[in-house]
Amino acid sequence: KQEVTQIPAALSVPEGENLVLNCSFTDSAIYNLQWFRQDPGKGLTSLLLIQSSQREQTSGRLNASLDKSSGRSTLYIAASQPGDSATYLCAVGDQTGANNLFFGTGTRLTVIP
Amino acid sequence: DAGITQSPRYKITETGRQVTLMCHQTWSHSYMFWYRQDLGHGLRLIYYSAAADITDKGEVPDGYVVSRSKTENFPLTLESATRSQTSVYFCASTGGDQETQYFGPGTRLLVL
């Protein structure tokens, strides 16, 4: 069974700082990896999707990398803003063809003005 | 409005009662999913569906029933609610296995 771990569970940074969120997974036979954002009391918003054949994806100030062989992914956020405060979830898609996702428990990010 | 919606948004019920959570999407996505989110466990897959009339179990299916008679709807039924089913339930959909999943706003369920 795929296990997904996100460390740290919580992170506080001052506004403007660059930061990295970490995700590790136990089974490298993945279909893809997704990063989501969740605001308190809300649903999940997809940020980036990396296919298993890709090494990274970028969207604006966000950059996600994938190293399947080591079972790791990182989400890099440049020039953080208070509006970036949220919980960030990493999810790994399995190879059943239905893209069932296995989620980590998330990193709660607080950007201090 | 286009998108994925869930109803009700909040529900309080009693142990032993049957509860149905509704999920509706307007994109005609093939795949639909039900997850539950609990502190310390993250999101876990309950059931998923690859198309109308095709459903399959996820990681935690016990105590739940699903159906998918129409592509756009994917209701989740708790046949006899238990306190351990108190959770936040999220529905999601995707057009294919190479695509991102889109999530609904969630249903907060409290079983007393």
CSV table of C-alpha atoms in Angstrom, one decimal:
chain,number,residue,atom,x,y,z
A,1,LYS,CA,0.0,0.0,0.0
A,2,GLN,CA,1.3,3.4,-1.0
A,3,GLU,CA,2.3,5.6,2.0
A,4,VAL,CA,2.7,9.4,1.4
A,5,THR,CA,4.4,11.5,4.0
A,6,GLN,CA,4.7,15.3,4.2
A,7,ILE,CA,7.2,17.0,6.5
A,8,PRO,CA,6.9,19.4,8.2
A,9,ALA,CA,3.3,19.3,9.3
A,10,ALA,CA,3.4,23.0,9.8
A,11,LEU,CA,5.6,25.9,8.6
A,12,SER,CA,5.6,29.6,9.3
A,13,VAL,CA,7.6,32.0,7.2
A,14,PRO,CA,7.9,35.8,6.8
A,15,GLU,CA,6.4,37.3,3.7
A,16,GLY,CA,8.7,37.4,0.7
A,17,GLU,CA,10.6,34.3,1.6
A,18,ASN,CA,11.1,31.4,-0.8
A,19,LEU,CA,10.2,28.0,0.7
A,20,VAL,CA,10.1,24.3,-0.1
A,21,LEU,CA,7.5,21.8,0.9
A,22,ASN,CA,8.4,18.1,0.9
A,23,CYS,CA,6.6,15.0,0.0
A,24,SER,CA,7.8,11.4,0.0
A,25,PHE,CA,6.2,8.2,-1.1
A,26,THR,CA,7.0,4.5,-0.6
A,27,ASP,CA,6.1,2.9,-3.9
A,28,SER,CA,7.8,4.4,-7.0
A,29,ALA,CA,5.4,2.8,-9.4
A,30,ILE,CA,3.2,5.9,-9.6
A,31,TYR,CA,1.1,7.2,-12.4
A,32,ASN,CA,1.4,10.9,-11.5
A,33,LEU,CA,1.7,13.2,-8.6
A,34,GLN,CA,-0.4,16.2,-7.8
A,35,TRP,CA,-0.1,19.1,-5.4
A,36,PHE,CA,-3.3,20.6,-4.0
A,37,ARG,CA,-4.1,23.6,-1.8
A,38,GLN,CA,-6.8,23.5,0.8
A,39,ASP,CA,-8.1,26.6,2.6
A,40,PRO,CA,-9.8,26.1,6.0
A,41,GLY,CA,-13.3,24.6,5.7
A,42,LYS,CA,-13.0,24.4,1.9
A,43,GLY,CA,-12.4,21.9,-0.8
A,44,LEU,CA,-9.2,21.1,-2.6
A,45,THR,CA,-7.8,23.2,-5.4
A,46,SER,CA,-5.3,21.6,-7.8
A,47,LEU,CA,-2.0,23.4,-8.2
A,48,LEU,CA,0.2,21.2,-10.3
A,49,LEU,CA,0.1,17.8,-11.9
A,50,ILE,CA,3.3,16.0,-12.8
A,51,GLN,CA,3.1,12.9,-15.0
A,52,SER,CA,5.4,10.0,-14.0
A,53,SER,CA,7.5,10.7,-17.1
A,54,GLN,CA,8.1,14.3,-16.1
A,55,ARG,CA,10.6,15.8,-13.8
A,56,GLU,CA,8.9,19.1,-13.0
A,57,GLN,CA,6.0,21.5,-13.6
A,58,THR,CA,5.8,25.2,-13.1
A,59,SER,CA,2.9,27.6,-12.7
A,60,GLY,CA,3.6,31.2,-11.8
A,61,ARG,CA,5.5,31.3,-8.5
A,62,LEU,CA,5.1,27.5,-8.0
A,63,ASN,CA,7.4,24.8,-9.1
A,64,ALA,CA,7.0,21.1,-8.4
A,65,SER,CA,9.7,18.5,-9.0
A,66,LEU,CA,9.4,14.8,-9.0
A,67,ASP,CA,12.1,12.1,-8.4
A,68,LYS,CA,10.5,8.8,-8.8
A,69,SER,CA,13.6,6.7,-8.0
A,70,SER,CA,14.0,8.3,-4.6
A,71,GLY,CA,10.3,8.6,-3.9
A,72,ARG,CA,10.3,12.4,-3.5
A,73,SER,CA,8.6,15.5,-4.7
A,74,THR,CA,9.1,19.1,-3.7
A,75,LEU,CA,6.9,22.1,-4.1
A,76,TYR,CA,8.8,25.4,-4.3
A,77,ILE,CA,7.0,28.6,-3.6
A,78,ALA,CA,8.8,31.8,-4.6
A,79,ALA,CA,8.3,35.2,-2.9
A,80,SER,CA,5.7,33.9,-0.5
A,81,GLN,CA,2.6,36.1,0.2
A,82,PRO,CA,0.1,36.1,3.0
A,83,GLY,CA,-2.5,34.8,0.5
A,84,ASP,CA,-0.4,31.6,0.2
A,85,SER,CA,-1.4,30.6,3.7
A,86,ALA,CA,-3.2,27.3,3.4
A,87,THR,CA,-2.6,23.6,3.8
A,88,TYR,CA,-0.7,22.0,0.9
A,89,LEU,CA,-1.5,18.4,0.1
A,90,CYS,CA,0.6,16.0,-2.0
A,91,ALA,CA,-1.2,13.1,-3.7
A,92,VAL,CA,0.2,10.2,-5.6
A,93,GLY,CA,-1.8,8.5,-8.4
A,94,ASP,CA,-1.6,4.8,-8.6
A,95,GLN,CA,-1.4,2.7,-11.8
A,96,THR,CA,-4.9,1.2,-11.8
A,97,GLY,CA,-5.9,3.4,-14.7
A,98,ALA,CA,-8.5,5.2,-12.6
A,99,ASN,CA,-5.8,7.5,-11.1
A,100,ASN,CA,-6.8,6.7,-7.5
A,101,LEU,CA,-5.0,9.2,-5.3
A,102,PHE,CA,-3.1,8.5,-2.1
A,103,PHE,CA,-2.8,11.6,0.0
A,104,GLY,CA,-0.3,12.9,2.5
A,105,THR,CA,-1.6,14.6,5.6
A,106,GLY,CA,-0.4,18.0,4.4
A,107,THR,CA,1.8,20.9,5.4
A,108,ARG,CA,0.0,23.9,7.0
A,109,LEU,CA,1.7,27.0,5.7
A,110,THR,CA,1.4,30.4,7.4
A,111,VAL,CA,3.0,33.4,5.7
A,112,ILE,CA,3.4,36.2,8.2
A,113,PRO,CA,3.0,39.8,6.8
B,1,ASP,CA,-23.3,26.9,-12.5
B,2,ALA,CA,-20.7,24.6,-14.0
B,3,GLY,CA,-18.5,22.5,-11.7
B,4,ILE,CA,-18.9,20.0,-9.0
B,5,THR,CA,-21.4,20.4,-6.2
B,6,GLN,CA,-22.2,18.4,-3.1
B,7,SER,CA,-25.3,18.4,-0.9
B,8,PRO,CA,-26.0,18.8,1.9
B,9,ARG,CA,-23.0,20.8,3.0
B,10,TYR,CA,-23.6,20.0,6.6
B,11,LYS,CA,-25.5,17.0,8.1
B,12,ILE,CA,-26.2,15.8,11.6
B,13,THR,CA,-27.6,12.3,12.0
B,14,GLU,CA,-27.9,9.6,14.6
B,15,THR,CA,-26.3,6.2,14.8
B,16,GLY,CA,-28.1,3.6,12.8
B,17,ARG,CA,-29.8,6.0,10.4
B,18,GLN,CA,-29.3,5.9,6.6
B,19,VAL,CA,-27.7,8.9,5.1
B,20,THR,CA,-27.2,9.8,1.4
B,21,LEU,CA,-24.6,12.4,0.3
B,22,MET,CA,-25.1,13.8,-3.2
B,23,CYS,CA,-22.5,14.7,-5.8
B,24,HIS,CA,-23.2,16.3,-9.1
B,25,GLN,CA,-20.8,17.4,-11.8
B,26,THR,CA,-21.5,19.3,-15.0
B,27,TRP,CA,-18.4,18.5,-17.0
B,28,SER,CA,-19.5,15.0,-18.2
B,29,HIS,CA,-16.3,13.6,-16.6
B,30,SER,CA,-16.0,9.9,-16.8
B,31,TYR,CA,-14.4,9.3,-13.4
B,32,MET,CA,-15.9,10.2,-10.1
B,33,PHE,CA,-14.5,9.6,-6.6
B,34,TRP,CA,-15.6,9.8,-2.9
B,35,TYR,CA,-13.0,10.5,-0.3
B,36,ARG,CA,-13.2,11.1,3.5
B,37,GLN,CA,-10.9,13.4,5.3
B,38,ASP,CA,-10.0,12.8,9.0
B,39,LEU,CA,-7.4,14.3,11.2
B,40,GLY,CA,-4.3,12.3,11.2
B,41,HIS,CA,-5.3,10.3,8.1
B,42,GLY,CA,-5.5,12.8,5.3
B,43,LEU,CA,-7.9,12.0,2.5
B,44,ARG,CA,-8.8,8.3,1.9
B,45,LEU,CA,-10.6,6.9,-1.1
B,46,ILE,CA,-13.9,5.3,-0.3
B,47,TYR,CA,-15.3,4.4,-3.8
B,48,TYR,CA,-14.7,5.4,-7.3
B,49,SER,CA,-16.5,5.1,-10.7
B,50,ALA,CA,-15.0,4.9,-14.1
B,51,ALA,CA,-18.3,5.4,-15.9
B,52,ALA,CA,-22.0,5.1,-15.5
B,53,ASP,CA,-22.9,1.7,-13.9
B,54,ILE,CA,-19.2,1.0,-13.1
B,55,THR,CA,-18.1,1.3,-9.5
B,56,ASP,CA,-15.2,-0.1,-7.5
B,57,LYS,CA,-14.0,-0.1,-3.9
B,58,GLY,CA,-11.2,2.2,-2.6
B,59,GLU,CA,-9.2,2.0,0.5
B,60,VAL,CA,-12.1,2.3,3.1
B,61,PRO,CA,-15.4,1.1,1.5
B,62,ASP,CA,-16.9,-0.7,4.5
B,63,GLY,CA,-20.3,0.7,5.6
B,64,TYR,CA,-20.8,2.7,2.3
B,65,VAL,CA,-22.7,2.1,-0.8
B,66,VAL,CA,-22.5,3.9,-4.1
B,67,SER,CA,-24.4,4.0,-7.4
B,68,ARG,CA,-23.9,5.7,-10.7
B,69,SER,CA,-27.0,5.5,-12.9
B,70,LYS,CA,-26.2,8.8,-14.6
B,71,THR,CA,-22.7,10.1,-15.6
B,72,GLU,CA,-23.2,13.4,-13.7
B,73,ASN,CA,-24.3,12.0,-10.4
B,74,PHE,CA,-22.5,9.8,-7.8
B,75,PRO,CA,-24.4,9.5,-4.5
B,76,LEU,CA,-22.8,8.0,-1.5
B,77,THR,CA,-25.0,6.2,1.0
B,78,LEU,CA,-24.2,5.3,4.6
B,79,GLU,CA,-26.6,2.4,5.2
B,80,SER,CA,-26.5,2.5,9.0
B,81,ALA,CA,-24.4,5.4,10.2
B,82,THR,CA,-21.8,4.9,12.9
B,83,ARG,CA,-19.9,7.4,14.9
B,84,SER,CA,-16.7,6.4,13.2
B,85,GLN,CA,-18.2,7.8,10.0
B,86,THR,CA,-18.2,11.3,11.4
B,87,SER,CA,-15.9,13.0,8.9
B,88,VAL,CA,-15.7,15.5,6.0
B,89,TYR,CA,-16.6,13.8,2.7
B,90,PHE,CA,-15.3,15.1,-0.6
B,91,CYS,CA,-16.5,14.2,-4.1
B,92,ALA,CA,-14.1,14.6,-7.0
B,93,SER,CA,-14.2,14.0,-10.8
B,94,THR,CA,-11.8,13.8,-13.7
B,95,GLY,CA,-12.0,13.4,-17.4
B,96,GLY,CA,-9.3,10.9,-17.6
B,97,ASP,CA,-6.4,9.3,-15.8
B,98,GLN,CA,-3.9,11.8,-17.2
B,99,GLU,CA,-5.9,14.7,-15.8
B,100,THR,CA,-6.2,16.5,-12.6
B,101,GLN,CA,-9.0,15.7,-10.2
B,102,TYR,CA,-11.5,18.5,-9.4
B,103,PHE,CA,-13.0,18.5,-5.9
B,104,GLY,CA,-16.3,19.6,-4.5
B,105,PRO,CA,-16.7,21.8,-1.4
B,106,GLY,CA,-17.2,18.9,0.9
B,107,THR,CA,-20.0,17.6,3.2
B,108,ARG,CA,-19.4,17.8,7.0
B,109,LEU,CA,-21.2,14.8,8.6
B,110,LEU,CA,-21.6,14.4,12.3
B,111,VAL,CA,-23.0,11.1,13.6
B,112,LEU,CA,-24.3,11.2,17.1
